[in-house]
XYZ file of C-alpha atoms in Angstrom:
104
model
C -18.954 0.854 5.956
C -18.693 -0.131 2.305
C -14.890 -0.524 2.426
C -15.074 -3.005 5.293
C -17.776 -4.970 3.482
C -15.684 -5.027 0.299
C -12.672 -6.218 2.289
C -14.691 -8.961 3.953
C -16.056 -10.210 0.644
C -12.580 -10.093 -0.909
C -11.128 -12.084 2.000
C -13.800 -14.769 1.758
C -13.441 -15.089 -2.017
C -9.647 -15.192 -1.834
C -9.759 -17.955 0.756
C -12.321 -19.896 -1.261
C -10.124 -19.730 -4.368
C -6.931 -20.653 -2.498
C -8.435 -23.456 -0.367
C -7.664 -26.295 -2.819
C -4.031 -25.237 -2.990
C -3.879 -25.145 0.793
C -5.366 -28.638 1.079
C -2.801 -30.008 -1.376
C 0.041 -28.239 0.441
C -1.019 -29.638 3.800
C -1.443 -33.167 2.419
C 2.097 -33.030 1.054
C 3.465 -31.664 4.336
C 1.863 -34.192 6.670
C 2.478 -37.411 4.778
C 4.778 -39.687 6.762
C 6.887 -40.961 3.896
C 9.175 -38.505 2.116
C 8.471 -37.789 -1.538
C 9.333 -40.859 -3.530
C 8.021 -44.250 -4.577
C 6.523 -45.142 -1.155
C 4.713 -41.859 -0.552
C 0.994 -41.491 -1.266
C 1.488 -38.113 -2.923
C 4.400 -37.558 -5.283
C 3.692 -33.948 -6.178
C 1.083 -31.196 -6.157
C -0.758 -32.188 -9.341
C -0.799 -35.871 -8.403
C -2.016 -35.001 -4.885
C -4.810 -32.863 -6.353
C -5.924 -35.695 -8.626
C -5.740 -38.280 -5.811
C -7.784 -36.184 -3.384
C -10.463 -35.581 -6.032
C -10.551 -39.251 -7.027
C -10.587 -40.724 -3.509
C -12.602 -38.122 -1.596
C -14.412 -36.102 -4.230
C -13.903 -32.540 -5.424
C -15.573 -31.034 -2.340
C -12.744 -32.442 -0.190
C -10.613 -29.584 -1.527
C -12.753 -27.226 0.572
C -13.003 -29.476 3.643
C -12.753 -27.405 6.838
C -12.723 -24.160 4.882
C -15.639 -22.400 6.600
C -13.695 -21.313 9.682
C -10.804 -20.102 7.537
C -13.225 -18.092 5.396
C -14.706 -16.464 8.495
C -11.203 -15.688 9.749
C -10.091 -14.138 6.460
C -13.399 -12.316 5.969
C -13.106 -10.687 9.392
C -9.411 -9.971 8.968
C -9.807 -8.275 5.602
C -12.962 -6.409 6.670
C -11.137 -4.921 9.644
C -8.025 -4.182 7.568
C -9.966 -2.330 4.855
C -12.212 -0.575 7.371
C -9.358 0.620 9.571
C -7.219 1.673 6.613
C -9.951 3.770 5.028
C -10.998 5.208 8.386
C -7.430 6.308 9.139
C -7.021 7.598 5.601
C -10.104 9.806 6.018
C -8.855 11.004 9.411
C -5.443 11.960 8.018
C -7.067 13.832 5.121
C -9.305 15.725 7.557
C -6.315 16.712 9.707
C -4.345 17.804 6.644
C -7.194 20.042 5.500
C -7.169 21.889 8.836
C -3.402 22.439 8.963
C -1.908 25.794 7.981
C -0.623 25.729 4.414
C 2.632 27.637 4.965
C 4.757 26.093 7.701
C 7.872 28.113 6.935
C 6.586 31.381 8.416
C 6.617 31.757 12.183
C 5.164 35.150 13.019
């Protein structure tokens, strides 16, 4: 279905765009030293620059393929199920009697 495909593509693109932020967040979370003069990363912008300098720009998407597949599948199923249920509810509503107040 076209809605599921659109959801899958949206999930993959969203993950691809957010991957660098996720890499920076994880690098800040797992460093042993707390933020300060001894830590490798002192903040998000500095961590981004350090990763790019030391490992190259592509390191910001390292390990991203499995996450993209996860998000693509998740969003495809979410969009597909939502639109399928929406169509089902509309079909049921069309077959219901219009006036529910009268009980003859």
